[in-house]
Amino acid sequence: MSNLIKFKIDGVECMTERGKFIVEAALENGIFIPTLCNMPGVKPKGSCRICTVKINGRLMTSCTTPVADGMEVESNSTEINELRKSIVELLFVSGNHFCPACEKSGNCELQALGYLYQMMVPRYPYEFPLREVDADSPYIIKDQNRCILCKRCIKTIKDEQGRSLFAFRDRGHRLEVVLDKELAAEMTPELAELAMKNCPVGSILVKEKGFVEPIGKRKFDKTAIGSDVKL
Amino acid sequence: MSKPVIATTSLAGCFGCHMSILDIDERILQLIELVEFNKSPVDDIKTFTKPVDIGIIEGGCCNSENVEVLKSFRKNCKILISLGECAIMGGLPALRNGIPIEECLHEAYIGGPTVGLNKMGIMPNDDELPMLLDKVYPCHEIVKIDYFLPGCPPRADLIWDALVALITGDPMKLPYEVVKFD
Ligand code: SF4
Ligand code: SF4
Ligand code: FES
């Protein structure tokens, strides 16, 4: 049996290998599906829901759903985009996102999704939660005001023995992703850079490293997120 | 037909959004052909003298005076626009949200590192002064706002396009580069 299977995204014929997740397979076929918590090469968890698509009338996260033969996926429709926009809005109001004063502004994936869906104002009330900024470790600032709890840092930033430098603390509404003080003290500057890069938002910052690129030259100033995805 | 009337104000803002209105450059000449200004810092008219078509609000509400001005704008203007991040979500002044007001005032007038001149440790507390609110409120949490133009400041092109669209009734173009949150 051939390992190649056919499927459709928004009516467009696509082809991929059996076993691939929809987001990956979509990319291979030149179609962008937004993601936040997902990272290529890391086991998906499906926590942010921004990659939601509709299959057989059901909403599914495309980063955790493998493609099946003949599958028909609805992604870039008004209904699905509205849903994604409301997720972006909820993320904005549930943290403290002061973009004008944020080091990640212009390079932030959450903000870029706000631009993509033309969020002029979130439709939900701002929570203004009281959150801390932890600047104790030598290379990194962890700003809880901007964390979207995507776990990308937990999954990818590890020391030589494979221990995660970041971890969940507390639960429910008080859930936070915190930096392990002891491990952070041993962190290399390279790992600090990687942590900042892997965080989709401005919650992990390398000290003394803000506002490096001028406005107009940043990643999402002139080009929308996903616009580089082509066949 | 008489020209549409515009009013503008800056609440808890820095006047940057007003600067961005001026940043439409020579189109300002076209603008004064197209519209008439009423209450606004642009022409220094202090009180509404006639019904206004479009009210433009910069800044959120941090004190009782902001609330009063915003309410008078809602009463006198057919359409209200929140212009800029502060009007939309409180902006930088809202960094104090979540910190008790007493603590903020203490930091500003008594405990902070730059309060050297305030030797007697006086906190402003005169009846004449507007009351600070418990937090800085986005304008649409106080009155109904009809349109939102994000940016810090909003790009001059965004402001221009929005005004022209409202005045002519044409749809807004909204190119990617003009809708930004910083
Ligand atoms: S993390 Fe992103 S969305 Fe949040 S304040 Fe920074 S730029 Fe804005
Ligand atoms: S710090 Fe960044 S990468 Fe880590 S969970 Fe928060 S948003 Fe995600
Ligand atoms: S990217 Fe799929 S759930 Fe976050």
Coordinates of N, CA and C in Angstrom, one line a residue, chain A residues 74-213:
Chain A
E74 N -11.9 22.0 6.7 CA -12.3 23.4 6.5 C -11.5 24.2 7.4
S75 N -10.7 25.2 6.8 CA -9.8 26.0 7.6 C -10.0 27.5 7.5
N76 N -9.9 28.0 6.2 CA -9.9 29.4 6.0 C -11.3 29.9 5.7
S77 N -12.3 29.6 6.6 CA -13.6 30.0 6.4 C -14.0 31.1 7.4
T78 N -15.1 31.8 7.1 CA -15.5 32.9 8.0 C -15.7 32.4 9.4
E79 N -16.4 31.2 9.5 CA -16.7 30.7 10.8 C -15.4 30.4 11.6
I80 N -14.5 29.7 10.9 CA -13.3 29.2 11.6 C -12.4 30.4 12.0
N81 N -12.3 31.4 11.1 CA -11.5 32.6 11.3 C -12.1 33.4 12.5
E82 N -13.4 33.5 12.5 CA -14.0 34.2 13.6 C -13.7 33.6 15.0
L83 N -13.7 32.2 15.0 CA -13.4 31.5 16.2 C -12.0 31.7 16.6
R84 N -11.1 31.7 15.6 CA -9.6 32.0 15.9 C -9.5 33.4 16.5
K85 N -10.2 34.3 15.8 CA -10.1 35.7 16.3 C -10.5 35.8 17.7
S86 N -11.6 35.1 18.1 CA -12.0 35.3 19.5 C -11.0 34.6 20.4
I87 N -10.3 33.6 20.0 CA -9.2 33.0 20.9 C -8.1 34.1 21.1
V88 N -7.8 34.8 20.0 CA -6.7 35.8 20.1 C -7.2 36.9 21.1
E89 N -8.5 37.3 20.9 CA -9.1 38.3 21.8 C -9.0 37.9 23.3
L90 N -9.4 36.6 23.5 CA -9.4 36.1 24.9 C -8.0 36.1 25.5
L91 N -7.0 35.8 24.7 CA -5.6 35.8 25.1 C -5.2 37.2 25.5
F92 N -5.6 38.2 24.7 CA -5.2 39.6 24.9 C -5.8 40.1 26.2
V93 N -7.1 39.8 26.5 CA -7.7 40.3 27.7 C -7.4 39.6 29.0
S94 N -6.9 38.3 28.8 CA -6.7 37.6 30.0 C -5.2 37.8 30.6
G95 N -4.4 38.5 29.8 CA -3.1 38.9 30.3 C -3.0 40.4 30.4
N96 N -1.8 40.9 30.5 CA -1.6 42.4 30.3 C -0.7 42.6 29.1
H97 N -1.3 42.9 28.0 CA -0.5 43.1 26.8 C -0.4 44.5 26.4
F98 N 0.6 45.2 26.9 CA 0.8 46.6 26.5 C 1.8 46.6 25.4
C99 N 1.3 46.3 24.2 CA 2.2 46.2 23.0 C 3.2 47.4 22.8
P100 N 2.7 48.7 23.0 CA 3.6 49.8 22.8 C 4.9 49.7 23.6
A101 N 4.8 49.0 24.7 CA 6.0 49.0 25.6 C 6.6 47.6 25.7
C102 N 6.3 46.8 24.7 CA 6.8 45.4 24.7 C 8.0 45.2 23.8
E103 N 9.0 44.5 24.4 CA 10.2 44.2 23.6 C 9.9 43.3 22.4
K104 N 8.9 42.5 22.5 CA 8.6 41.5 21.4 C 7.8 42.1 20.3
S105 N 7.2 43.3 20.6 CA 6.3 43.9 19.6 C 6.9 43.9 18.2
G106 N 6.1 43.6 17.2 CA 6.6 43.5 15.8 C 7.1 42.1 15.5
N107 N 7.6 41.4 16.5 CA 8.0 40.0 16.3 C 7.2 39.0 17.0
C108 N 6.1 39.4 17.6 CA 5.3 38.6 18.5 C 4.2 37.8 17.7
E109 N 4.1 36.5 17.9 CA 3.1 35.7 17.1 C 1.7 36.0 17.5
L110 N 1.4 36.3 18.8 CA 0.1 36.6 19.2 C -0.4 37.9 18.6
Q111 N 0.5 38.9 18.6 CA 0.2 40.2 18.0 C 0.0 40.1 16.5
A112 N 0.8 39.3 15.9 CA 0.7 39.1 14.5 C -0.6 38.4 14.1
L113 N -1.1 37.6 15.0 CA -2.5 37.0 14.7 C -3.6 38.0 14.9
G114 N -3.3 39.0 15.9 CA -4.2 40.1 16.0 C -4.3 40.9 14.7
Y115 N -3.2 41.1 14.1 CA -3.1 41.8 12.8 C -3.8 41.0 11.7
L116 N -3.5 39.7 11.7 CA -4.1 38.9 10.6 C -5.6 38.9 10.7
Y117 N -6.2 38.9 11.9 CA -7.6 38.8 12.0 C -8.2 40.2 12.2
Q118 N -7.4 41.2 12.0 CA -7.8 42.6 12.1 C -8.6 42.9 13.4
M119 N -8.0 42.5 14.5 CA -8.6 42.8 15.8 C -8.4 44.3 16.1
M120 N -9.5 45.0 16.0 CA -9.4 46.5 16.3 C -9.6 46.7 17.8
V121 N -10.3 45.8 18.5 CA -10.5 45.8 19.9 C -11.1 44.5 20.3
P122 N -10.6 43.9 21.4 CA -11.1 42.6 21.9 C -12.6 42.8 22.3
R123 N -13.5 41.8 22.0 CA -14.9 42.0 22.4 C -15.1 41.6 23.8
Y124 N -14.1 41.2 24.5 CA -14.3 40.8 25.9 C -13.7 41.9 26.9
P125 N -14.2 41.9 28.1 CA -13.7 42.9 29.0 C -12.2 42.6 29.5
Y126 N -11.4 43.6 29.6 CA -10.0 43.4 30.0 C -10.0 43.0 31.5
E127 N -9.2 42.0 31.8 CA -9.1 41.5 33.1 C -8.1 42.3 34.0
F128 N -7.1 42.8 33.4 CA -6.0 43.5 34.1 C -5.5 42.6 35.3
P129 N -5.1 41.4 35.2 CA -4.7 40.6 36.3 C -3.4 41.1 36.9
L130 N -3.2 40.9 38.2 CA -1.9 41.4 38.8 C -0.9 40.2 38.6
R131 N 0.1 40.5 37.8 CA 1.1 39.5 37.5 C 2.5 40.0 37.8
E132 N 3.4 39.0 38.0 CA 4.8 39.4 38.4 C 5.8 39.4 37.3
V133 N 6.8 40.1 37.4 CA 8.0 40.1 36.5 C 9.1 39.5 37.3
D134 N 9.7 38.4 36.9 CA 10.8 37.8 37.6 C 12.1 38.1 36.8
A135 N 13.0 38.9 37.5 CA 14.2 39.3 36.8 C 15.4 38.9 37.6
D136 N 15.2 37.8 38.4 CA 16.3 37.3 39.3 C 17.4 36.6 38.7
S137 N 17.2 35.9 37.6 CA 18.2 35.1 37.0 C 19.2 35.9 36.1
P138 N 20.4 35.5 35.9 CA 21.4 36.3 35.3 C 21.1 36.8 33.8
Y139 N 20.4 35.9 33.0 CA 20.3 36.3 31.6 C 18.9 36.6 31.2
I140 N 17.9 36.1 32.0 CA 16.5 36.1 31.5 C 15.6 36.9 32.4
I141 N 14.6 37.6 31.7 CA 13.5 38.2 32.5 C 12.2 37.3 32.1
K142 N 11.5 36.9 33.1 CA 10.2 36.2 32.8 C 9.1 37.1 33.2
D143 N 8.4 37.6 32.2 CA 7.3 38.5 32.4 C 5.9 37.8 32.3
Q144 N 5.3 37.6 33.5 CA 4.1 36.8 33.6 C 2.9 37.5 33.0
N145 N 3.0 38.8 32.8 CA 1.9 39.6 32.2 C 1.6 39.1 30.8
R146 N 2.6 38.6 30.1 CA 2.5 38.3 28.7 C 2.4 36.8 28.4
C147 N 2.6 36.0 29.4 CA 2.7 34.5 29.2 C 1.3 34.0 28.7
I148 N 1.3 33.2 27.7 CA 0.0 32.6 27.2 C -0.1 31.1 27.5
L149 N 0.9 30.6 28.4 CA 0.9 29.3 28.9 C 0.9 28.2 27.8
C150 N 1.7 28.5 26.8 CA 1.7 27.6 25.6 C 2.6 26.4 25.8
K151 N 3.5 26.5 26.8 CA 4.4 25.4 27.2 C 5.6 25.2 26.2
R152 N 5.7 26.1 25.2 CA 6.8 25.9 24.3 C 8.2 25.9 25.0
C153 N 8.3 26.8 26.0 CA 9.6 26.8 26.7 C 9.8 25.6 27.6
I154 N 8.7 25.1 28.2 CA 8.8 23.9 29.0 C 9.3 22.7 28.1
K155 N 8.8 22.6 26.9 CA 9.1 21.5 26.1 C 10.5 21.6 25.4
T156 N 11.0 22.8 25.2 CA 12.2 22.9 24.4 C 13.4 23.4 25.1
I157 N 13.3 24.1 26.3 CA 14.4 24.6 26.9 C 14.9 23.7 28.1
K158 N 15.9 23.0 27.8 CA 16.4 22.0 28.8 C 17.9 22.1 29.0
D159 N 18.4 21.7 30.1 CA 19.8 21.7 30.3 C 20.4 20.4 29.8
E160 N 21.8 20.2 30.0 CA 22.4 19.0 29.4 C 21.9 17.7 29.9
Q161 N 21.3 17.7 31.1 CA 20.8 16.5 31.6 C 19.3 16.3 31.2
G162 N 18.8 17.1 30.4 CA 17.4 17.0 29.9 C 16.4 17.6 30.9
R163 N 16.8 18.3 31.9 CA 15.9 18.9 32.8 C 15.3 20.2 32.3
S164 N 14.0 20.4 32.3 CA 13.4 21.6 31.8 C 13.7 22.8 32.7
L165 N 14.0 23.9 32.2 CA 14.3 25.1 33.0 C 13.0 25.8 33.4
F166 N 11.9 25.5 32.6 CA 10.6 26.1 32.9 C 9.7 25.1 33.4
A167 N 8.7 25.5 34.3 CA 7.7 24.5 34.8 C 6.4 25.2 35.1
F168 N 5.4 24.4 35.1 CA 4.1 24.9 35.6 C 4.1 25.1 37.1
R169 N 3.4 26.1 37.6 CA 3.2 26.2 39.1 C 1.8 26.6 39.3
D170 N 1.2 26.0 40.4 CA -0.2 26.3 40.7 C -1.2 25.7 39.7
R171 N -2.4 26.0 39.8 CA -3.4 25.4 38.8 C -4.5 26.4 38.6
G172 N -5.4 26.0 37.7 CA -6.6 26.7 37.4 C -6.3 28.2 37.0
H173 N -7.0 29.1 37.5 CA -6.8 30.5 37.2 C -5.5 31.1 37.6
R174 N -4.8 30.4 38.6 CA -3.5 30.9 39.0 C -2.3 30.3 38.3
L175 N -2.6 29.4 37.4 CA -1.5 28.6 36.7 C -0.5 29.6 36.1
E176 N 0.8 29.3 36.3 CA 1.9 30.1 35.8 C 2.9 29.2 35.2
V177 N 3.7 29.7 34.3 CA 4.9 29.0 33.9 C 6.1 29.8 34.5
V178 N 6.9 29.1 35.3 CA 7.9 29.8 36.0 C 9.3 29.2 35.7
L179 N 10.3 30.0 35.9 CA 11.7 29.7 35.6 C 12.3 29.1 36.9
D180 N 12.9 27.9 36.8 CA 13.6 27.3 37.9 C 14.9 28.1 38.2
K181 N 14.9 28.7 39.4 CA 16.0 29.6 39.8 C 17.4 29.0 39.7
E182 N 17.5 27.7 40.3 CA 18.8 27.1 40.3 C 19.3 26.7 38.9
L183 N 18.4 26.2 38.1 CA 18.8 25.8 36.7 C 19.1 27.1 35.9
A184 N 18.3 28.1 36.2 CA 18.5 29.4 35.4 C 19.9 30.0 35.7
A185 N 20.4 29.8 36.9 CA 21.7 30.4 37.3 C 22.8 29.7 36.5
E186 N 22.6 28.5 36.1 CA 23.6 27.8 35.3 C 23.4 27.9 33.8
M187 N 22.4 28.6 33.4 CA 22.0 28.7 32.0 C 23.1 29.4 31.1
T188 N 23.3 28.9 29.9 CA 24.2 29.6 29.0 C 23.5 30.7 28.3
P189 N 24.3 31.7 27.9 CA 23.6 32.8 27.1 C 23.0 32.3 25.8
E190 N 23.5 31.2 25.2 CA 22.9 30.7 24.0 C 21.5 30.1 24.3
L191 N 21.4 29.4 25.5 CA 20.1 28.8 25.8 C 19.1 29.9 26.1
A192 N 19.6 31.0 26.7 CA 18.7 32.2 27.0 C 18.2 32.7 25.7
E193 N 19.0 32.9 24.7 CA 18.6 33.4 23.4 C 17.5 32.5 22.8
L194 N 17.8 31.1 22.9 CA 16.9 30.2 22.3 C 15.5 30.3 23.0
A195 N 15.5 30.5 24.4 CA 14.3 30.5 25.1 C 13.5 31.7 24.6
M196 N 14.1 32.9 24.4 CA 13.4 34.0 24.0 C 12.9 33.8 22.6
K197 N 13.6 33.1 21.7 CA 13.2 32.9 20.4 C 12.0 31.9 20.3
N198 N 12.1 30.9 21.2 CA 11.0 29.9 21.2 C 9.7 30.4 21.8
C199 N 9.8 31.4 22.6 CA 8.5 32.0 23.2 C 7.8 32.8 22.1
P200 N 6.5 32.4 21.9 CA 5.8 33.1 20.8 C 5.5 34.6 21.1
V201 N 5.5 34.9 22.4 CA 5.2 36.3 22.9 C 6.4 36.9 23.6
G202 N 6.2 37.9 24.3 CA 7.3 38.6 25.0 C 7.4 38.3 26.5
S203 N 7.1 37.0 26.8 CA 7.2 36.6 28.2 C 8.6 36.2 28.6
I204 N 9.4 35.8 27.7 CA 10.8 35.4 28.0 C 11.7 36.4 27.2
L205 N 12.5 37.2 28.0 CA 13.3 38.2 27.4 C 14.8 38.0 27.8
V206 N 15.7 38.2 26.9 CA 17.1 38.2 27.3 C 17.4 39.6 27.8
K207 N 18.1 39.6 29.0 CA 18.4 40.9 29.6 C 19.2 41.8 28.7
E208 N 19.0 43.1 28.7 CA 19.7 44.1 27.9 C 19.6 43.9 26.4
K209 N 18.5 43.3 26.0 CA 18.4 42.9 24.6 C 17.1 43.5 23.9
G210 N 16.4 44.5 24.5 CA 15.2 44.9 23.9 C 15.3 45.9 22.8
F211 N 14.3 45.9 22.0 CA 14.1 46.9 20.9 C 15.3 47.0 20.0
V212 N 15.8 45.8 19.6 CA 17.0 45.8 18.7 C 16.7 46.2 17.3
E213 N 15.6 45.7 16.7 CA 15.3 46.1 15.4 C 14.4 47.4 15.4

